[in-house]
Every structure is written in structure tokens, then in C-alpha cells.
Coordinates of C-alpha atoms and ligand atoms in Angstrom, one line a residue:
M1 CA 13.4 -20.6 6.5
E2 CA 12.2 -23.2 4.2
H3 CA 8.4 -24.1 4.5
D4 CA 6.6 -27.1 3.5
I5 CA 4.5 -25.4 0.9
R6 CA 2.9 -28.5 -0.5
S7 CA 1.7 -29.4 3.0
I8 CA 0.4 -26.0 3.7
A9 CA -1.4 -25.7 0.2
S10 CA -3.1 -29.1 0.6
Q11 CA -5.1 -27.2 3.7
F12 CA -6.9 -25.1 1.3
Q13 CA -9.7 -25.7 -1.3
L14 CA -7.7 -25.9 -4.3
D15 CA -9.3 -27.2 -7.7
G16 CA -7.1 -30.1 -8.8
A17 CA -3.7 -31.3 -7.8
L18 CA -0.7 -28.9 -7.2
V19 CA 1.9 -29.0 -10.0
D20 CA 4.1 -26.1 -9.3
T21 CA 5.0 -23.5 -6.7
G22 CA 7.4 -20.8 -6.6
P23 CA 8.4 -17.3 -4.9
L24 CA 6.1 -14.4 -6.1
G25 CA 6.1 -10.3 -5.7
S26 CA 8.3 -8.0 -4.1
G27 CA 6.4 -7.0 -0.9
H28 CA 8.5 -6.0 2.2
I29 CA 6.3 -7.9 4.7
N30 CA 4.5 -11.0 4.0
D31 CA 6.1 -14.1 2.1
T32 CA 4.2 -14.9 -1.1
Y33 CA 4.4 -17.8 -3.4
G34 CA 2.5 -19.0 -6.4
L35 CA 0.5 -22.1 -6.8
T36 CA -0.4 -24.1 -9.9
C37 CA -3.0 -26.6 -9.9
R38 CA -4.3 -28.9 -12.6
A39 CA -7.4 -30.7 -12.8
G40 CA -8.0 -32.5 -16.1
E41 CA -7.4 -29.9 -18.9
R42 CA -8.2 -27.1 -16.5
T43 CA -5.5 -25.1 -14.9
S44 CA -6.1 -23.0 -11.8
R45 CA -3.6 -20.6 -10.1
Y46 CA -3.3 -19.3 -6.6
V47 CA -1.3 -16.9 -4.3
L48 CA -0.5 -18.4 -1.2
Q49 CA 0.9 -16.0 1.7
R50 CA 2.6 -16.6 5.0
I51 CA 1.0 -13.4 7.1
N52 CA 3.8 -11.9 9.1
H53 CA 2.3 -12.1 12.4
Q54 CA 4.9 -9.8 14.1
V55 CA 3.4 -7.0 11.8
F56 CA -0.4 -8.2 11.6
T57 CA -0.9 -9.4 15.1
D58 CA -4.4 -10.5 14.6
P59 CA -4.5 -12.4 11.3
V60 CA -7.8 -13.6 11.9
A61 CA -9.2 -10.3 12.4
M62 CA -7.5 -9.1 9.4
M63 CA -9.1 -11.9 7.1
D64 CA -12.4 -11.3 8.6
N65 CA -12.0 -7.6 7.1
I66 CA -10.6 -8.8 3.9
R67 CA -13.6 -11.2 3.4
R68 CA -16.0 -8.5 4.0
V69 CA -14.4 -6.0 1.9
T70 CA -14.0 -8.4 -1.2
A71 CA -17.4 -9.7 -1.0
H72 CA -18.7 -6.2 -0.8
I73 CA -16.6 -5.2 -3.9
Q74 CA -17.6 -8.2 -5.8
Q75 CA -21.2 -7.6 -5.2
T76 CA -21.2 -3.9 -6.0
L77 CA -19.6 -4.6 -9.4
T78 CA -21.9 -7.4 -10.2
N79 CA -24.8 -5.0 -9.4
Q80 CA -23.2 -2.3 -11.8
G81 CA -22.9 -5.2 -14.5
S82 CA -19.4 -4.8 -14.6
H83 CA -17.1 -7.3 -16.5
L84 CA -14.6 -6.9 -13.6
A85 CA -16.7 -8.6 -11.0
S86 CA -15.3 -11.9 -11.9
R87 CA -11.7 -10.7 -11.7
Q88 CA -11.5 -9.4 -8.0
L89 CA -9.6 -10.9 -5.2
T90 CA -11.4 -13.7 -3.6
V91 CA -10.1 -15.4 -0.4
V92 CA -9.8 -19.3 -0.9
G93 CA -10.8 -21.1 2.3
T94 CA -9.6 -24.1 4.1
H95 CA -11.5 -27.3 4.0
D96 CA -13.4 -26.0 6.9
D97 CA -13.7 -22.8 5.0
A98 CA -11.6 -20.6 7.6
A99 CA -9.8 -17.8 5.9
V100 CA -6.4 -18.6 7.5
F101 CA -4.6 -21.8 8.4
R102 CA -2.2 -21.7 11.2
C103 CA 0.4 -24.3 10.8
E104 CA 2.2 -26.3 13.5
L105 CA 5.2 -23.9 13.7
G106 CA 2.7 -21.1 14.4
N107 CA 2.7 -19.4 11.2
Y108 CA -0.6 -18.0 9.5
W109 CA -1.3 -18.8 6.0
R110 CA -3.9 -17.7 3.4
V111 CA -4.8 -18.1 -0.2
Y112 CA -6.4 -16.0 -3.0
N113 CA -7.1 -16.6 -6.5
R114 CA -4.5 -15.2 -8.8
I115 CA -5.7 -12.6 -11.3
E116 CA -5.1 -13.9 -14.6
N117 CA -3.9 -11.6 -17.8
A118 CA -2.8 -8.9 -15.6
V119 CA 0.3 -7.5 -14.0
T120 CA 1.7 -4.9 -11.4
Y121 CA 4.0 -2.2 -12.0
D122 CA 6.5 -1.1 -9.7
I123 CA 7.3 2.0 -11.4
L124 CA 4.7 3.7 -14.0
E125 CA 5.9 4.7 -17.3
S126 CA 3.1 6.3 -18.6
P127 CA 0.8 8.9 -17.3
K128 CA -2.3 7.1 -18.6
L129 CA -1.4 4.0 -16.8
A130 CA -1.0 6.4 -13.6
R131 CA -4.4 7.8 -14.1
E132 CA -6.0 4.6 -14.3
A133 CA -4.2 3.3 -11.3
A134 CA -5.4 6.3 -9.2
S135 CA -8.8 5.9 -10.6
M136 CA -8.8 2.2 -9.4
F137 CA -7.7 3.4 -5.7
G138 CA -10.3 6.1 -6.0
G139 CA -13.0 3.6 -7.0
F140 CA -12.0 1.5 -4.2
Q141 CA -12.6 4.2 -1.6
R142 CA -16.0 4.9 -3.5
M143 CA -17.4 1.3 -3.3
L144 CA -16.6 0.9 0.4
T145 CA -18.4 4.2 1.5
D146 CA -21.5 1.8 1.8
L147 CA -19.9 -1.3 3.3
P148 CA -22.3 -2.6 6.0
G149 CA -21.2 -2.1 9.5
P150 CA -19.8 -3.1 12.1
Q151 CA -16.4 -0.9 11.6
L152 CA -13.5 -2.8 10.5
H153 CA -10.7 -4.1 12.8
E154 CA -7.7 -1.9 13.0
T155 CA -5.2 -4.2 11.5
I156 CA -2.2 -2.1 12.6
V157 CA -2.8 0.2 15.4
D158 CA -2.0 4.0 14.6
F159 CA -0.7 2.8 11.3
H160 CA -0.6 6.4 9.7
T161 CA -0.8 8.3 12.9
T162 CA 2.3 10.3 11.9
P163 CA 3.1 12.0 15.1
K164 CA 3.6 8.4 16.8
R165 CA 5.8 7.7 13.9
L166 CA 8.1 10.9 14.7
K167 CA 8.0 9.7 18.4
A168 CA 8.9 6.0 17.6
F169 CA 11.8 7.6 15.4
Q170 CA 12.8 9.8 18.2
A171 CA 13.0 7.0 20.7
V172 CA 15.0 4.6 18.6
L173 CA 17.4 7.8 17.7
A174 CA 17.9 8.1 21.3
R175 CA 18.9 4.5 22.0
D176 CA 20.8 4.1 18.8
P177 CA 21.3 0.4 19.4
E178 CA 23.3 -0.4 16.5
N179 CA 25.6 2.9 16.5
R180 CA 24.2 4.1 13.1
A181 CA 23.1 7.4 13.8
A182 CA 26.4 8.6 12.8
D183 CA 25.4 7.2 9.2
C184 CA 22.4 9.3 8.9
R185 CA 23.2 13.0 10.3
A186 CA 21.5 14.6 7.3
E187 CA 18.5 12.3 7.5
I188 CA 18.2 13.1 11.3
D189 CA 18.4 16.8 10.7
F190 CA 15.8 16.8 7.9
I191 CA 13.3 15.1 10.3
A192 CA 13.9 17.5 13.0
E193 CA 13.4 20.6 10.5
N194 CA 10.1 19.0 9.3
A195 CA 8.7 17.6 12.2
E196 CA 6.0 20.2 12.6
I197 CA 4.0 18.9 9.7
C198 CA 3.3 15.5 11.5
G199 CA 0.0 16.7 13.5
T200 CA -1.5 18.7 10.6
L201 CA -4.3 16.5 9.2
L202 CA -5.1 14.8 12.5
A203 CA -6.0 18.4 14.1
H204 CA -8.5 18.7 11.1
V205 CA -9.9 15.0 12.1
D206 CA -10.4 16.7 15.3
T207 CA -12.4 19.5 14.2
G208 CA -14.6 17.1 12.0
E209 CA -13.2 18.8 8.6
I210 CA -11.5 15.5 7.7
P211 CA -13.8 12.6 8.2
L212 CA -12.6 8.9 9.0
R213 CA -13.4 6.6 5.8
I214 CA -12.8 3.2 5.0
T215 CA -9.2 3.3 3.2
H216 CA -6.5 1.0 1.7
N217 CA -3.7 2.5 3.6
D218 CA -1.0 1.0 1.3
T219 CA -1.7 2.4 -2.0
K220 CA 1.8 1.7 -3.5
I221 CA 1.1 2.1 -7.1
N222 CA 2.2 -1.7 -7.5
N223 CA -0.9 -2.5 -5.7
V224 CA -3.1 -2.2 -8.7
M225 CA -3.4 -5.2 -11.4
I226 CA -3.7 -3.7 -14.7
D227 CA -4.8 -5.9 -17.7
D228 CA -2.2 -7.2 -19.9
D229 CA -4.3 -6.2 -23.3
T230 CA -6.2 -3.4 -22.5
H231 CA -3.7 -1.6 -19.9
T232 CA -6.9 -0.9 -17.8
G233 CA -7.2 -1.5 -14.2
V234 CA -8.5 -4.7 -12.9
C235 CA -8.6 -4.7 -9.2
V236 CA -6.8 -3.3 -6.2
I237 CA -4.7 -6.0 -4.2
D238 CA -2.9 -6.2 -0.7
L239 CA -5.8 -5.4 1.3
D240 CA -4.0 -6.0 4.8
T241 CA -4.4 -2.7 6.0
V242 CA -7.8 -1.7 4.6
M243 CA -9.5 -0.3 7.9
P244 CA -10.7 3.2 9.1
G245 CA -8.4 6.0 7.9
L246 CA -8.0 9.1 5.6
S247 CA -8.8 9.3 2.3
L248 CA -5.8 11.6 2.1
Y249 CA -3.3 8.8 3.2
D250 CA -4.3 7.0 0.1
F251 CA -4.0 9.8 -2.3
G252 CA -0.5 10.5 -0.7
D253 CA 0.9 7.2 -1.0
M254 CA 0.0 7.2 -4.7
V255 CA 2.0 10.6 -4.8
R256 CA 4.9 9.0 -3.1
T257 CA 4.8 5.9 -5.4
A258 CA 3.7 6.8 -8.8
T259 CA 5.4 10.3 -9.3
N260 CA 8.8 9.1 -9.0
P261 CA 10.5 7.5 -11.7
A262 CA 13.2 5.8 -9.8
D263 CA 13.1 2.8 -7.4
E264 CA 12.4 3.1 -3.9
D265 CA 15.8 2.3 -3.0
E266 CA 17.7 3.9 -5.8
R267 CA 21.1 5.0 -4.8
N268 CA 21.5 7.4 -7.7
L269 CA 19.5 10.1 -6.0
S270 CA 19.6 12.3 -9.0
K271 CA 17.1 10.1 -10.7
V272 CA 14.4 11.0 -7.8
I273 CA 11.8 13.5 -8.7
M274 CA 8.3 14.4 -8.2
R275 CA 7.2 14.4 -11.9
M276 CA 4.3 16.9 -12.5
D277 CA 2.7 15.2 -15.4
M278 CA 2.3 12.0 -13.3
F279 CA 1.1 14.2 -10.4
E280 CA -1.7 15.6 -12.8
M281 CA -2.6 12.1 -13.9
I282 CA -3.0 10.5 -10.6
T283 CA -5.0 13.8 -9.3
E284 CA -7.4 13.4 -12.1
G285 CA -7.8 9.7 -11.9
F286 CA -8.5 9.8 -8.0
V287 CA -10.6 13.1 -8.2
R288 CA -12.9 11.7 -11.1
Q289 CA -13.7 9.0 -8.8
T290 CA -14.0 10.8 -5.3
H291 CA -14.9 14.6 -5.9
S292 CA -18.5 13.7 -5.1
F293 CA -17.7 12.9 -1.6
L294 CA -14.3 14.7 -0.6
T295 CA -14.7 17.9 1.9
P296 CA -13.3 21.4 1.1
T297 CA -10.6 20.4 3.6
E298 CA -9.9 17.0 2.0
R299 CA -9.6 18.6 -1.2
K300 CA -7.3 21.4 -0.1
Y301 CA -4.7 19.1 1.6
L302 CA -4.1 16.6 -1.3
T303 CA -0.6 17.8 -2.3
F304 CA 0.2 18.2 1.3
A305 CA -0.7 14.4 1.9
G306 CA 1.8 13.4 -0.7
K307 CA 4.4 15.4 1.4
L308 CA 3.4 14.0 4.5
I309 CA 3.3 10.5 3.7
T310 CA 6.8 10.6 2.0
F311 CA 7.8 12.1 5.0
E312 CA 6.1 9.4 7.1
Q313 CA 7.8 6.8 5.0
M314 CA 11.2 8.4 5.6
M315 CA 10.9 8.3 9.1
R316 CA 9.9 4.6 9.2
F317 CA 12.7 3.7 6.7
C318 CA 15.1 5.7 9.0
S319 CA 13.9 4.1 12.3
D320 CA 14.2 0.9 11.1
H321 CA 17.9 1.5 9.9
L322 CA 18.6 2.7 13.3
A323 CA 16.8 -0.1 14.9
G324 CA 19.0 -2.7 13.0
D325 CA 16.6 -3.7 10.3
V326 CA 13.7 -5.3 12.3
Y327 CA 10.8 -4.5 10.3
Y328 CA 11.1 -4.3 6.4
K329 CA 13.0 -7.3 4.6
I330 CA 16.4 -6.1 3.4
H331 CA 18.6 -7.3 0.6
R332 CA 21.6 -5.5 1.4
L333 CA 23.3 -3.6 4.3
G334 CA 22.2 -0.1 4.5
H335 CA 19.0 -0.7 2.4
N336 CA 16.7 0.9 4.8
L337 CA 19.0 3.9 4.8
D338 CA 19.0 4.2 0.9
R339 CA 15.1 3.8 1.0
A340 CA 15.0 6.8 3.6
R341 CA 17.4 8.8 1.3
T342 CA 15.0 8.5 -1.6
Q343 CA 12.1 9.4 0.4
M344 CA 14.0 12.6 1.5
K345 CA 15.1 13.4 -2.0
L346 CA 11.3 13.0 -3.2
M347 CA 10.1 15.3 -0.3
Q348 CA 12.6 17.9 -1.3
S349 CA 11.3 17.7 -5.0
I350 CA 7.5 18.1 -3.6
I351 CA 8.5 21.0 -1.4
S352 CA 10.3 22.6 -4.4
Q353 CA 6.9 22.3 -6.6
E354 CA 4.1 22.6 -4.1
D355 CA 2.8 25.9 -4.9
R356 CA 2.4 24.6 -8.7
M357 CA 1.0 21.2 -7.4
N358 CA -1.5 22.9 -5.3
A359 CA -2.8 24.9 -8.3
L360 CA -2.9 22.0 -10.6
V361 CA -5.4 20.3 -8.2
D362 CA -7.7 23.4 -8.3
S363 CA -7.6 23.2 -11.8
V364 CA -8.4 19.4 -11.9
F365 CA -11.5 20.1 -9.9
D366 CA -12.5 23.0 -11.9
R367 CA -12.4 20.7 -14.8
L368 CA -13.9 17.3 -13.4
A369 CA -16.0 18.5 -10.2
Ligands
GN1_401 C1 5.4 -2.2 3.1 O1 5.6 -4.8 1.6 P1 4.5 -3.9 1.3 O2 4.4 -3.3 -0.2 O3 3.1 -4.7 1.4 C2 4.6 -1.4 4.5 C3 3.9 -0.1 3.6 C4 5.0 0.7 3.2 C5 5.7 0.0 2.1 C6 7.0 0.7 1.6 C7 2.3 -3.3 6.5 O4 4.4 -2.5 2.4 O5 3.2 0.8 4.6 O6 4.5 1.8 2.6 O7 6.3 -1.3 2.6 N1 3.3 -2.3 4.7 C8 3.3 -2.3 5.9 O8 7.4 0.0 0.6 O9 4.0 -1.8 7.1
MG402 MG1 1.3 -4.3 2.0

């Protein structure tokens, strides 16, 4: 679908005349465009996004969360005298100062400032960068521990309720609408064999040992901007799923995305492994920021969370393959199955190193806490 980007952009408070637009980013859900505007000598760049409202059914509530969260973070960094205060995501309003614009086709659009002099990495090469990225996500959680009420909206209900992800998988498998179950026997068996882990963290939420916090919930490592020159973190992006959640889910998704040196859709599975040096660094980065508030039970389940989130993601990709690719953008036939397979391989690699990972978490706490 071709959108009239110029006309949509004209709804927002941009500085100057729009001189360039083009596609941006590698997200699986929203559509993203870069905008460049010029006013005299001054150039301003923005990010325009079409919010996928099949996935985020209440874009206005979502943007309400994002405005509160970004304002709070900016205020916190300003109070700390941090030079990063001016390099955070800011919502650019429409001429009526609304955070979303609904076009005549019924699509929802938003604009952010573009973070200059910084990039994201899909795959992290250096352990130091991994520590930095994890520290950014940990710092994000810490800064939101004192976000004033009311509670944030739940932008996707049961987003990380893993037992429900399992149920959804089982339901689509039972229907097998595209006759694809035959393609993924090994994956289906693997999910059945590991299904028992789905409810483990939630059982501890019920007893109060694991609290609900404000969390990011999509801590793919490419959701941290890293400064081009200093190679240090600038800000956390993709705030669509910031809502009440478990700190452990954020750590788990970092394990999933930062420890694996291969792409999420890599077909050569021999490349997919959990790298211990990267695990050590993300643990260090995250724990440094969060040890003051993590409970003993949260601490105990850090490694487990990496396994759980990888498993959950595997079930989600596998479900979407069975359903006929209705949720994630795909770029080839079988794309979601390829993605499910990397997750399964990564989870096997985590399982084979789980004891060592747990020991390493303990040693990081001894060192830092
Ligand atoms: C989606 O497209 P992106 O990077 O924002 C998904 C995440 C998955 C991720 C897997 C709202 O994130 O939960 O972990 O793909 N976001 C949503 O790559 O479902
Ligand atoms: Mg996202």
C-alpha cells in the first residue's frame, strides 16, 4: 500500500519544509519512514510511523503511555544533569498537539524526533556494546520505578503471558488452517516437551515474590541507540509495549537477542548459539542498574527468563507460520518457520549451558551488589 507520506507529514509540527522521505528500520510490526525537513540552514530529521492498529488496537492509549514515559525520562535525566537529556525520544504532536493522527484511510500515524549521531545494531559484535545496551535497558527500568500514577495502559493484553501463548499455539495447531503442521514436526514436539516451563514465573507473581514493574517488554538489542563516536548508549526506543510487566521479561529478551551472533532468521543453524561472554556482559550491564531493587526471586530466575522468552518467541513464530503469516511481516515463504527454528536452536544452546549461566549470574551479583 502506497501512503501519501507528504500529506500525512503535513499534519505534524515539523520544523521547516519537507525535503526528503524514505523507508527506515527493520521492525516486524509498524511501517517506518524517515523525514528530512529544512528551514533556511537548519535541517531537522524525524521518524514517521504508521502504527499497526491490528496489533495495537488503542493507539491513543498507547501514545498516552509514551508521552508520559518519555516526559518522565527526560525530566529525570535533566534533574541528574545528564547530557543525554536532549537526546531522548520526543513525541512530535499534530497541529492540535495530538500524539496521533488518524488519516482518512483509518490509519494511525505518529512522529518522533530522530536521534542523531547514533545507530542501532541487530547483532552485537563486541561484549562492551552488549554491556552498554543492557545497562540502558536496566537504567530505563530504574528511571520508571518512580513514574507517577495512574497505572500505564496495557497496550497488548497478555503480551508476555506465556501460558496463553502456548494455548494460542495449541489452538492454531489443532486447526492447522494452511496444512503446515507437517513442515514443523520437530518444532511441535519441542514445544510439547518444554511446555511445563510456561507458568513458572507467573506462579511467583501470584505469591508476590516477583512484582509487577513498569517494563519495556520488547528489549531486542536493536531497540537501543548507540552513539556513533563514543559507542555508548544514548536512549531506548520502540516504546509501544512499555506497560506493567516483569523485569525478567526484559532481561530475557536481551539474552535472546544479544547473545546470539546470528540473525533471527538465519537458516544456517550451526551459527546460532548462546555466547557466554555476551551473557556475562549483559548480566553485568543489567545488574549494575537494577540490583538495588531486584528481589531474590528475580535474581534467581535471570537465566531462566532468557530460556523462557526464547521459548515464547519460538511459539509465537511457529504459531504465525501455522496461521499463514498473519502477524509478523515476512519477506519470503517459510520466513516465520526459519525464525522459529533459530529460537529453538538458541534455546537448546541455553539449556546446555544453563548451570554455568546461573553460576555466572551469582558471580556478577557478588562482584557488583
Ligand atoms: C516484534 O517488530 P518489532 O521489533 O518491534 C514483536 C516483538 C518480538 C519481535 C521479534 C508488538 O517486534 O514482541 O519479540 O518482533 N512486537 C510485537 O523479532 O509483537
Ligand atoms: Mg516493537
